[in-house]
CSV table of N, CA and C in Angstrom, one decimal:
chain,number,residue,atom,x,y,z
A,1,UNK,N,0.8,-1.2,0.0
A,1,UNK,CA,0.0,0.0,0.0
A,1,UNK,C,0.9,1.3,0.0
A,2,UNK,N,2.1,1.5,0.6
A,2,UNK,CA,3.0,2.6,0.9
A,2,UNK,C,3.9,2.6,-0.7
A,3,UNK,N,4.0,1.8,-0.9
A,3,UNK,CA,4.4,1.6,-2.1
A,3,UNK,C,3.5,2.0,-3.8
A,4,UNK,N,2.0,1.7,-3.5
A,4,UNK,CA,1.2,2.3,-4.8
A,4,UNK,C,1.1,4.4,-4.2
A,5,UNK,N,1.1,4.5,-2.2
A,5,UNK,CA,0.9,5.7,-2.3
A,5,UNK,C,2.2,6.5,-2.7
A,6,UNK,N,3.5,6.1,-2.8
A,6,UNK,CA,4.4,6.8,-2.8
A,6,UNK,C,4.4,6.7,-5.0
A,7,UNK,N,4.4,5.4,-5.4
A,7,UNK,CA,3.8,5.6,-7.2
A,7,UNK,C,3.3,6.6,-7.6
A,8,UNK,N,2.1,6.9,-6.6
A,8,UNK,CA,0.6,7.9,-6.9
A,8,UNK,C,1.6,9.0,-7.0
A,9,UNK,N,2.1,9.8,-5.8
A,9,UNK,CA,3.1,10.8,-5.5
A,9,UNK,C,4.0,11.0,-7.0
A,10,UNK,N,4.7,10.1,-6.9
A,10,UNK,CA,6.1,10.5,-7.8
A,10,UNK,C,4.5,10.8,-9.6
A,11,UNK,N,3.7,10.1,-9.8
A,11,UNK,CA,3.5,10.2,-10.8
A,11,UNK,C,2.8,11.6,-11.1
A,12,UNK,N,2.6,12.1,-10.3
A,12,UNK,CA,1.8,13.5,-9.7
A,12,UNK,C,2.9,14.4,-10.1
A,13,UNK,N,3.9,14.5,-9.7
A,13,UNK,CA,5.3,15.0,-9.2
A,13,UNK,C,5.5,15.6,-11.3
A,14,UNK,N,5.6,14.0,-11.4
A,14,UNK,CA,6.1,14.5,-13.3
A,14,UNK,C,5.2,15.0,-13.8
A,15,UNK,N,3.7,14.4,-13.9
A,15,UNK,CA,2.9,15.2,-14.3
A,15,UNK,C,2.7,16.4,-14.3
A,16,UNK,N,3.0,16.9,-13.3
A,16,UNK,CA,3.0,18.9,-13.0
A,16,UNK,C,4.4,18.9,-13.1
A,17,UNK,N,5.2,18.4,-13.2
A,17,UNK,CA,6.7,19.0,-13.2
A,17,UNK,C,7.2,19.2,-12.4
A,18,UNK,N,6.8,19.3,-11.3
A,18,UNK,CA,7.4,20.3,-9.9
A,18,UNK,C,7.1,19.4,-8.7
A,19,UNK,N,7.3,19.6,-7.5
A,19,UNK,CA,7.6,18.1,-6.3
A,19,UNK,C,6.2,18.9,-6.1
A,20,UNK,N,5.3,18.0,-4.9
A,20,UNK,CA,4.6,18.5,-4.4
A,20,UNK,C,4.9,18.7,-2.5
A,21,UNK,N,4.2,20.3,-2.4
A,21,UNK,CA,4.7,20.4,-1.2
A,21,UNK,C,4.4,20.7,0.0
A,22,UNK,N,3.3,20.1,0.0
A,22,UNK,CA,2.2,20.0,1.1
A,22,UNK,C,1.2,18.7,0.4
A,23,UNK,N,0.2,18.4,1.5
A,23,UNK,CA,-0.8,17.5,0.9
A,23,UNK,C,-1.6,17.1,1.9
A,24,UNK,N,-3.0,16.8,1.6
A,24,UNK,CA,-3.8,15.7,2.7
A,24,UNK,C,-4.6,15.5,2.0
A,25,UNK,N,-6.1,15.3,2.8
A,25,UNK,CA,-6.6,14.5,2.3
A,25,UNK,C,-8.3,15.5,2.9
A,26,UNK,N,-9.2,15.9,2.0
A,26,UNK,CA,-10.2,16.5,2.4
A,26,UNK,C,-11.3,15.5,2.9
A,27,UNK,N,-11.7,15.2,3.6
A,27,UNK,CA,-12.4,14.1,4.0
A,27,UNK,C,-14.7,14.4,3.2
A,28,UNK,N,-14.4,15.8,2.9
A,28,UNK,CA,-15.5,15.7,2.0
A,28,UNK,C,-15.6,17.2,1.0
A,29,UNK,N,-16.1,16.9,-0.2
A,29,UNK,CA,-15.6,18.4,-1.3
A,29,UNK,C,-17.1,18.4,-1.8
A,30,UNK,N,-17.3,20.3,-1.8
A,30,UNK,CA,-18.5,20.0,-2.7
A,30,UNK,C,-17.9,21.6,-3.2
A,31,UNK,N,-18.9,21.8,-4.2
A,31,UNK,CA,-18.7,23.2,-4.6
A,31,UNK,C,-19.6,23.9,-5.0
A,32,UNK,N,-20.1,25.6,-5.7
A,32,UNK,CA,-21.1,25.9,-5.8
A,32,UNK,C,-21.2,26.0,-7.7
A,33,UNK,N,-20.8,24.8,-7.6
A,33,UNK,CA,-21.5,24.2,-9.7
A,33,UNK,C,-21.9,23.0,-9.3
A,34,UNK,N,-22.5,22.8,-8.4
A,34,UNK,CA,-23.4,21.2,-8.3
A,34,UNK,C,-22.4,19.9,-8.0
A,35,UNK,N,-21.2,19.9,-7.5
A,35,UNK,CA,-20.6,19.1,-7.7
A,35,UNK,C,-19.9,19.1,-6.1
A,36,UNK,N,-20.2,17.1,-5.4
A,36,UNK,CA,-19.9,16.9,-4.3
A,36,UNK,C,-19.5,15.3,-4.2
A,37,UNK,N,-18.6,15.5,-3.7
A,37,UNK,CA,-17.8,14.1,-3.3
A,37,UNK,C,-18.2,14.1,-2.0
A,38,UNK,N,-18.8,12.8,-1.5
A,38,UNK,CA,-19.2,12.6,-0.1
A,38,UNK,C,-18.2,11.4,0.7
A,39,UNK,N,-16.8,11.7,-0.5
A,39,UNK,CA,-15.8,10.5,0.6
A,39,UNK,C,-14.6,11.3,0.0
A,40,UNK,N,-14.8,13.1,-0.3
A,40,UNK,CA,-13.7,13.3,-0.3
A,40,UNK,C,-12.9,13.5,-1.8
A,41,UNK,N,-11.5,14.5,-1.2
A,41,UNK,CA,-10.2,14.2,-2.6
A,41,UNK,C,-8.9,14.7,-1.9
A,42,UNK,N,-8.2,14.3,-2.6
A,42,UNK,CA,-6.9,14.2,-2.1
A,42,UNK,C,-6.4,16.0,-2.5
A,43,UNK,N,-6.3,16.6,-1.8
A,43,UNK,CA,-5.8,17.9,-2.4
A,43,UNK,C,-4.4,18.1,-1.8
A,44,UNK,N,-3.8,19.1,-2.8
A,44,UNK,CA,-2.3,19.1,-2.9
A,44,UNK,C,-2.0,20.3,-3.4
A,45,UNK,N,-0.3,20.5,-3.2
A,45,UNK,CA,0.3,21.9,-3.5
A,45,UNK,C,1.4,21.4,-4.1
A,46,UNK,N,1.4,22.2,-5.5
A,46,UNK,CA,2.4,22.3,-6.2
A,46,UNK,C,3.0,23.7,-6.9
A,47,UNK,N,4.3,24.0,-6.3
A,47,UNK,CA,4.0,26.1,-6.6
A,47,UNK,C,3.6,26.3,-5.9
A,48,UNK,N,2.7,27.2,-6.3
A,48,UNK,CA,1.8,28.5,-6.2
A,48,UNK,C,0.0,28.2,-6.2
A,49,UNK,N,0.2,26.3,-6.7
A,49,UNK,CA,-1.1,26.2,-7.2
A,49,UNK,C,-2.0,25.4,-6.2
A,50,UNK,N,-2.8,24.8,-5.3
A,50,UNK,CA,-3.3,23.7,-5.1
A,50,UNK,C,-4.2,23.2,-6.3
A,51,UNK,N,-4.2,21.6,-5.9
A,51,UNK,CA,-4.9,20.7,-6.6
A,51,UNK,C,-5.6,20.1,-6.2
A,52,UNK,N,-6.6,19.4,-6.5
A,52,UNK,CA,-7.4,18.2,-6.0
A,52,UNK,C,-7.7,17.4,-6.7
A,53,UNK,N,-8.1,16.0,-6.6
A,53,UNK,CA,-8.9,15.1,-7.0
A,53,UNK,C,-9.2,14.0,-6.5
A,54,UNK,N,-10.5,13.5,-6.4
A,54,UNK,CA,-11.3,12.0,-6.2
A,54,UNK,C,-10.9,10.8,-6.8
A,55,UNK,N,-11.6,9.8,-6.0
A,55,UNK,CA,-11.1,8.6,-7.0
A,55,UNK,C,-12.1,7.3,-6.7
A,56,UNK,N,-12.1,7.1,-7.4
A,56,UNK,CA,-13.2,5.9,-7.2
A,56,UNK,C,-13.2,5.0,-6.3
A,57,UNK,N,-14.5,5.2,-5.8
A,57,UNK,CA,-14.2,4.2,-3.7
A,57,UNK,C,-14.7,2.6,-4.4
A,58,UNK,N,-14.3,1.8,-3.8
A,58,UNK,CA,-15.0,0.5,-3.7
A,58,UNK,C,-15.3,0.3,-2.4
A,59,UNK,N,-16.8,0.2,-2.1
A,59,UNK,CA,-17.1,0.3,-0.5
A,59,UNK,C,-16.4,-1.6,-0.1
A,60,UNK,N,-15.9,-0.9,1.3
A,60,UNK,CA,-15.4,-2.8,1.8
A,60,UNK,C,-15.8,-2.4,3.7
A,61,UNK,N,-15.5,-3.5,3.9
A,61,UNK,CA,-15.4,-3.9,4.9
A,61,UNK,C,-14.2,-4.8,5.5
A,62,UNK,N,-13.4,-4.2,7.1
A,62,UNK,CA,-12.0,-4.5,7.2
A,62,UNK,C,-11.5,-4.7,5.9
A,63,UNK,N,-11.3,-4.2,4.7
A,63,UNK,CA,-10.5,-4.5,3.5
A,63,UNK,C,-11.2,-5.1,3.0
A,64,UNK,N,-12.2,-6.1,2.6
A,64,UNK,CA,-12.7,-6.7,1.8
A,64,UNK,C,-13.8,-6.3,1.0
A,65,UNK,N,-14.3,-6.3,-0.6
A,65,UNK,CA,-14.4,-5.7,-1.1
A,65,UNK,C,-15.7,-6.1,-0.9
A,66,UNK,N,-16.9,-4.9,-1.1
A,66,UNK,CA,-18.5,-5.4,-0.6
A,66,UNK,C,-18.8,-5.3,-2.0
A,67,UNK,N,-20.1,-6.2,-2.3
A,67,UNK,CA,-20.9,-6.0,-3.6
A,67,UNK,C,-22.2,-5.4,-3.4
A,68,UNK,N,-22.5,-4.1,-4.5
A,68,UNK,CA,-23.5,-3.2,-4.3
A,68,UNK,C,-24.7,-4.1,-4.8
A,69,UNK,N,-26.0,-4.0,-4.0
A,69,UNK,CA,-27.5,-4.8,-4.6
A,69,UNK,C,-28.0,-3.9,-5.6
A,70,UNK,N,-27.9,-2.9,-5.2
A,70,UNK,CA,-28.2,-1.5,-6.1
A,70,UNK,C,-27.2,-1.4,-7.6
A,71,UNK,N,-27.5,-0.9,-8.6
A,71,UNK,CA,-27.5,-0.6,-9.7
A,71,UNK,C,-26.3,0.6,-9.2
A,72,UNK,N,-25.0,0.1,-10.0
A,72,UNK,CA,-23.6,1.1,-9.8
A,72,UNK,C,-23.6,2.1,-11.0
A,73,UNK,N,-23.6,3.4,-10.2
A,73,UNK,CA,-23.5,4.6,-10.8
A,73,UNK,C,-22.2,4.8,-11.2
A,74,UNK,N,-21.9,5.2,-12.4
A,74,UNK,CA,-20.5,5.3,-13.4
A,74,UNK,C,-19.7,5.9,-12.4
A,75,UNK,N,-18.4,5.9,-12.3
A,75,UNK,CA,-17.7,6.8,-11.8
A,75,UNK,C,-17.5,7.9,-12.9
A,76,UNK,N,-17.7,9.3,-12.5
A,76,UNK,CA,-16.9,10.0,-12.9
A,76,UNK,C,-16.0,11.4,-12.4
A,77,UNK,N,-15.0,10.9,-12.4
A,77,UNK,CA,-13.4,11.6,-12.0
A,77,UNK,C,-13.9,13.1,-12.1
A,78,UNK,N,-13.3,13.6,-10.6
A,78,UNK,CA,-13.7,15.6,-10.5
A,78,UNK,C,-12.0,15.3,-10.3
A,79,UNK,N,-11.4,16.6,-10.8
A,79,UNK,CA,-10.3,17.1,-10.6
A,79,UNK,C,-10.4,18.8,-11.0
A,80,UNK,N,-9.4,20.0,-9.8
A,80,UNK,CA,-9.4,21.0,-10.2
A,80,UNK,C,-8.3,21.2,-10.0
A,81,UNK,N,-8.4,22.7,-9.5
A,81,UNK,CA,-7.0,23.5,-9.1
A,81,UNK,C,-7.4,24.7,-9.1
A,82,UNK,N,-6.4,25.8,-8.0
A,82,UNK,CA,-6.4,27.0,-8.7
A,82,UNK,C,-5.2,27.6,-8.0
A,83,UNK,N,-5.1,28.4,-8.4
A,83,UNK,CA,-3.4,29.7,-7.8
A,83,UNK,C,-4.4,29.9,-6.7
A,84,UNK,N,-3.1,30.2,-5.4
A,84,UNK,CA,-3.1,30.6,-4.6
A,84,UNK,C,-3.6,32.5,-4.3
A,85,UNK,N,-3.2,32.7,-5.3
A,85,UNK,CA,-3.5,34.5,-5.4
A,85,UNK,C,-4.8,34.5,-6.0
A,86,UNK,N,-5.5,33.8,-6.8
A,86,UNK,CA,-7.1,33.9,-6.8
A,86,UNK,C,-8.0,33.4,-5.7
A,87,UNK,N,-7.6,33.2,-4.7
A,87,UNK,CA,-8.6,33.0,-3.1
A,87,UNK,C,-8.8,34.3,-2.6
A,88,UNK,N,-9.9,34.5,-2.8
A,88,UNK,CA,-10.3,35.9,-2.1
A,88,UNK,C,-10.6,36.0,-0.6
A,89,UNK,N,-11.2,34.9,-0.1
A,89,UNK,CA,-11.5,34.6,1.4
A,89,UNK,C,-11.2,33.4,1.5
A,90,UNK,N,-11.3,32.8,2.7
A,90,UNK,CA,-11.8,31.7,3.0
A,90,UNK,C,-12.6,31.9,4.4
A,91,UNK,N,-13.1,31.0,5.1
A,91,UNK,CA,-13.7,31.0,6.2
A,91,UNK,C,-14.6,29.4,6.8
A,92,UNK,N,-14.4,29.3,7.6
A,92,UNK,CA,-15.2,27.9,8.6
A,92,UNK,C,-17.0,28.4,8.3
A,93,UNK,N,-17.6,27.2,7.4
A,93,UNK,CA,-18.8,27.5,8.1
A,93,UNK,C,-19.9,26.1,8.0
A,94,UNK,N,-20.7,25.8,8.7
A,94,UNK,CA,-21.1,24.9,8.5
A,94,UNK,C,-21.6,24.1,7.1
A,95,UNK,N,-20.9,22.3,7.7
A,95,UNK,CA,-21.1,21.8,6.5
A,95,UNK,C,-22.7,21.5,5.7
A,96,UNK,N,-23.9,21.5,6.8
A,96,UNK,CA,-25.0,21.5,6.5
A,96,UNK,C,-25.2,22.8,5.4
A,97,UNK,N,-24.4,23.5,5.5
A,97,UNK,CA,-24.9,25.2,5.1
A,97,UNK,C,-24.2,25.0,3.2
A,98,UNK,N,-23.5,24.0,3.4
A,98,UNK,CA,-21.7,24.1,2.3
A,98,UNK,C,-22.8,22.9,1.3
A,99,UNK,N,-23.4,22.0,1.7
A,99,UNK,CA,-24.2,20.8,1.2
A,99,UNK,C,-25.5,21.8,0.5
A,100,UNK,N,-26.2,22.8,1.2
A,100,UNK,CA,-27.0,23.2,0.7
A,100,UNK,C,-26.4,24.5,-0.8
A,101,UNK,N,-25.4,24.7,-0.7
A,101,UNK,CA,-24.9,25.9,-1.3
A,101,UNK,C,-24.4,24.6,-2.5
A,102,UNK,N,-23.9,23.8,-2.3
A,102,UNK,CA,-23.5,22.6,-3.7
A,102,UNK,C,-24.7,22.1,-4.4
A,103,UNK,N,-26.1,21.9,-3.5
A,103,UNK,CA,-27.2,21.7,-4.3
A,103,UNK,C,-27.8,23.0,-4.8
A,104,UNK,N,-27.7,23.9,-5.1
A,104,UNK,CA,-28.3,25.0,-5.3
A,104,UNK,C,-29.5,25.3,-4.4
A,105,UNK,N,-29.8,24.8,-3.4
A,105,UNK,CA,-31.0,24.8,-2.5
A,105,UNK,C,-30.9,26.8,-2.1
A,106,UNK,N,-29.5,26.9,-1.7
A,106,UNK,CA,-29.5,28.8,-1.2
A,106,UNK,C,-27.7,29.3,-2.1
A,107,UNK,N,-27.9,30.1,-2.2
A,107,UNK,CA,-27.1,31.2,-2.7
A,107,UNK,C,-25.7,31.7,-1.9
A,108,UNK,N,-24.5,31.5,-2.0
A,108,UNK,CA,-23.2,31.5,-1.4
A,108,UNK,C,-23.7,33.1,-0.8
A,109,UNK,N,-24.5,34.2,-1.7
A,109,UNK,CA,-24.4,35.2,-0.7
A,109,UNK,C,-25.3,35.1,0.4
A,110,UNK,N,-26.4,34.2,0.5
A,110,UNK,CA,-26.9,34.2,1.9
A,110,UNK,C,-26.0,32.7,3.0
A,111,UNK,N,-24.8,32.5,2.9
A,111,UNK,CA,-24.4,32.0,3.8
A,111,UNK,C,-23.8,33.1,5.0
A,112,UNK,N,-24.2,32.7,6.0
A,112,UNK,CA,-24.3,33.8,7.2
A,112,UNK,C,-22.6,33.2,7.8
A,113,UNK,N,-22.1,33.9,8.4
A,113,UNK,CA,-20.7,33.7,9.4
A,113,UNK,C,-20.9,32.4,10.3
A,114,UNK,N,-19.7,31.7,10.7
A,114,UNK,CA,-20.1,30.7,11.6
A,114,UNK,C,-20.4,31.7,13.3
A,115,UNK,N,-20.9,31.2,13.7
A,115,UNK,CA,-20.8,31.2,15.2
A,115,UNK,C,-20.3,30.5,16.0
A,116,UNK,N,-20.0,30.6,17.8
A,116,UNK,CA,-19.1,29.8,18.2
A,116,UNK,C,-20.0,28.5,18.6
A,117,UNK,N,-21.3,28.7,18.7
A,117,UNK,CA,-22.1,27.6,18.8
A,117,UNK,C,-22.1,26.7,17.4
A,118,UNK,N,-21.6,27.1,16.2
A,118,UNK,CA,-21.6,26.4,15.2
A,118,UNK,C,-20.9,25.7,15.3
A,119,UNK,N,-19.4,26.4,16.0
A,119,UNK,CA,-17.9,25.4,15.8
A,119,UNK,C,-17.6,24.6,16.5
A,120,UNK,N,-18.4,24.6,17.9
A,120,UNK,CA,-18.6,23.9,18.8
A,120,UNK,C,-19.5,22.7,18.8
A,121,UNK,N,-20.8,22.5,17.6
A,121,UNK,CA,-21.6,21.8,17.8
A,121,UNK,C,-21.8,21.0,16.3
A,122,UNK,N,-21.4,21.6,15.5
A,122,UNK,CA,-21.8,21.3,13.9
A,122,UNK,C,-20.2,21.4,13.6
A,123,UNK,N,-20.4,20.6,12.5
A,123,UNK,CA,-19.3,20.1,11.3
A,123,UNK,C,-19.1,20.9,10.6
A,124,UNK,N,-17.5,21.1,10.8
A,124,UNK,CA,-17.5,22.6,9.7
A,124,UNK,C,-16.7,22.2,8.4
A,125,UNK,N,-17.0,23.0,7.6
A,125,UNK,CA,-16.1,22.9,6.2
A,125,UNK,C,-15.4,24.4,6.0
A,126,UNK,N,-14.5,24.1,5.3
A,126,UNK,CA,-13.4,25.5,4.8
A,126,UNK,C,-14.5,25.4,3.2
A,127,UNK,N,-15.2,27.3,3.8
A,127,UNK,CA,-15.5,28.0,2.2
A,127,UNK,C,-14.1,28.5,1.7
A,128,UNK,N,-14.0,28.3,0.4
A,128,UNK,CA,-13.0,28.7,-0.4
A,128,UNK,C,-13.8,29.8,-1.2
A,129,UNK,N,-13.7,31.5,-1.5
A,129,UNK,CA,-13.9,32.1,-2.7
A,129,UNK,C,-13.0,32.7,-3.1
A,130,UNK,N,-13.1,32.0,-4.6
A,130,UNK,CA,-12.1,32.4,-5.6
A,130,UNK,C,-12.7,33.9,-6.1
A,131,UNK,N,-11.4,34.4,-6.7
A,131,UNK,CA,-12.0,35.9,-7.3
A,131,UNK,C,-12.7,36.1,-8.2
A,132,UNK,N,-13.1,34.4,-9.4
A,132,UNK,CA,-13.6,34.5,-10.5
A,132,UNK,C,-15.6,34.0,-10.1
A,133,UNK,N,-15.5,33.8,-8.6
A,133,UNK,CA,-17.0,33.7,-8.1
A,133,UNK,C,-17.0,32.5,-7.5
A,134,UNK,N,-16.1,31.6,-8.2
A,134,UNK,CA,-16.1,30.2,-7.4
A,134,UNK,C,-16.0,29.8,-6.1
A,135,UNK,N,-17.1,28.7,-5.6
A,135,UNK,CA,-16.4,28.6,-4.1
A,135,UNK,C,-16.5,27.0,-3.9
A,136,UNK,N,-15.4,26.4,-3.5
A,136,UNK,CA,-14.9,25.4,-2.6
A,136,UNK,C,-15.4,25.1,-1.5
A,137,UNK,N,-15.3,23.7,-1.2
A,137,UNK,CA,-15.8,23.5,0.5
A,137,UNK,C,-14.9,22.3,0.3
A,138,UNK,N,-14.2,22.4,1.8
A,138,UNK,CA,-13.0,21.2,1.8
A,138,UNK,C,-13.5,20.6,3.4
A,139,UNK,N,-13.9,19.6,3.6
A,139,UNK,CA,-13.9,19.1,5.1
A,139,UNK,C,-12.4,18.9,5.2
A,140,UNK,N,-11.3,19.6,5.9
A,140,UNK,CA,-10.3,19.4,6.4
A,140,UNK,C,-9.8,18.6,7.7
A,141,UNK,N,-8.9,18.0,7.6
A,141,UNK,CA,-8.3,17.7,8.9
A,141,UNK,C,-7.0,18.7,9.7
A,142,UNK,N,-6.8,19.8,10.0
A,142,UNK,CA,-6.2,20.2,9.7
A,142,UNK,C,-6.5,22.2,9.2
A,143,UNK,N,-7.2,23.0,9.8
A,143,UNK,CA,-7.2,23.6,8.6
A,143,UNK,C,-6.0,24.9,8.9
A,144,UNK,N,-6.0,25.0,10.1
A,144,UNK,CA,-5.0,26.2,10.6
A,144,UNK,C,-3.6,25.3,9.7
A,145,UNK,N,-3.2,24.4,9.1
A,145,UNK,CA,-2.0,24.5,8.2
A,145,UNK,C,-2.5,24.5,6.6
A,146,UNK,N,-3.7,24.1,6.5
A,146,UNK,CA,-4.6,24.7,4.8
A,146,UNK,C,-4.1,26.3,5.5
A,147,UNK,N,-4.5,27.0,6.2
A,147,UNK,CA,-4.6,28.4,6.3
A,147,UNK,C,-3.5,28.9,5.8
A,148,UNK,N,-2.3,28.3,6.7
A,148,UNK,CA,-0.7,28.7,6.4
A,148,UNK,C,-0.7,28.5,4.9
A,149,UNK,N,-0.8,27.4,4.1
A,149,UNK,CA,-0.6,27.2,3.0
A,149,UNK,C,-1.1,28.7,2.2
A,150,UNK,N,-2.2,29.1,2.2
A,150,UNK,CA,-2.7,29.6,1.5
A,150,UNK,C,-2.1,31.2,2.0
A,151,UNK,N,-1.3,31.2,2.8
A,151,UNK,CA,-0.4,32.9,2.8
A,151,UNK,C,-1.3,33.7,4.1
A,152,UNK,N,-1.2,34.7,3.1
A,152,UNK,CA,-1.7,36.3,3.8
A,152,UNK,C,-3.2,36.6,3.0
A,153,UNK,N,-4.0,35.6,2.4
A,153,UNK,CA,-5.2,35.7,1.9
A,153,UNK,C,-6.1,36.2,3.0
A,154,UNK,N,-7.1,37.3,2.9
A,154,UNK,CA,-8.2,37.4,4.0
A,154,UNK,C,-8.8,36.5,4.5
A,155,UNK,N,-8.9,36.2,5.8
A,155,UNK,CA,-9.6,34.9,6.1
A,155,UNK,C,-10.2,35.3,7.2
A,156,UNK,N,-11.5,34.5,7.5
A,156,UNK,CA,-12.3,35.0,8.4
A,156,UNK,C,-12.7,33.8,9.8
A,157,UNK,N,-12.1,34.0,11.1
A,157,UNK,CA,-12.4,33.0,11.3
A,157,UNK,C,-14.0,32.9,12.4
């Protein structure tokens, strides 16, 4: 297994050209174009840029591989990126709020600030707004070193 993740790595590495220099693992991604991974993508830094992308789960148990009764939905592969200098904000705010904003259910401008009873009691995700309107939601592990990564960008916590 340390050996296909260290593969994955180096193949990443040529593909962009450049080492990568930070990394983890967002434990769930959605964004506001309809598009949500609910097991996650591996997001990464290379430069100036972060990256992400999913990958096709096979649900198991202790390691072993389960078979779906249900009718298997195609996979298809999300992968982005963006420069670090197009993040206009970021900020913590609930993930119930980040799920509704990826379904189009409400509008990234009526997401309200978290509160301390949010951070304390609900599941938070990292909003990402880019300067071109786009926004990100990363369930992090981790986010005060996402924060370092991403500089002196305004952040709200």
């Amino acid at each position: 297994m340390e050996d296909d993740a260290q593969a994955f790595i180096e193949n990443l590495e040529r593909r962009h050209q450049a080492p990568i220099t930070w990394r983890t693992y967002a434990t769930w991604y959605g964004n506001n174009r309809n598009i949500m991974r609910e097991f996650g993508v591996f997001l990464y830094r290379v430069e100036n840029t972060l990256h992400f992308e999913d990958f096709e789960r096979t649900p198991s148990l202790f390691g072993i591989s389960l078979k779906s009764r249900g009718k298997k939905e195609p996979f298809i592969k999300h992968e982005g990126s963006f420069a670090i200098d197009e993040v206009e904000t970021t900020r913590p705010i609930p993930k119930a709020i980040a799920y509704k904003v990826s379904q189009g259910t409400i509008m990234v401008e009526q997401v309200r600030m978290a509160t301390s009873l949010d951070k304390l009691f609900r599941q938070m995700v990292e909003m990402v707004i880019l300067k071109n309107g786009t926004v990100h939601f990363f369930e992090l592990m981790d986010r005060k070193q996402f924060i370092k990564e991403l500089g002196s960008i305004s952040k709200e916590d």
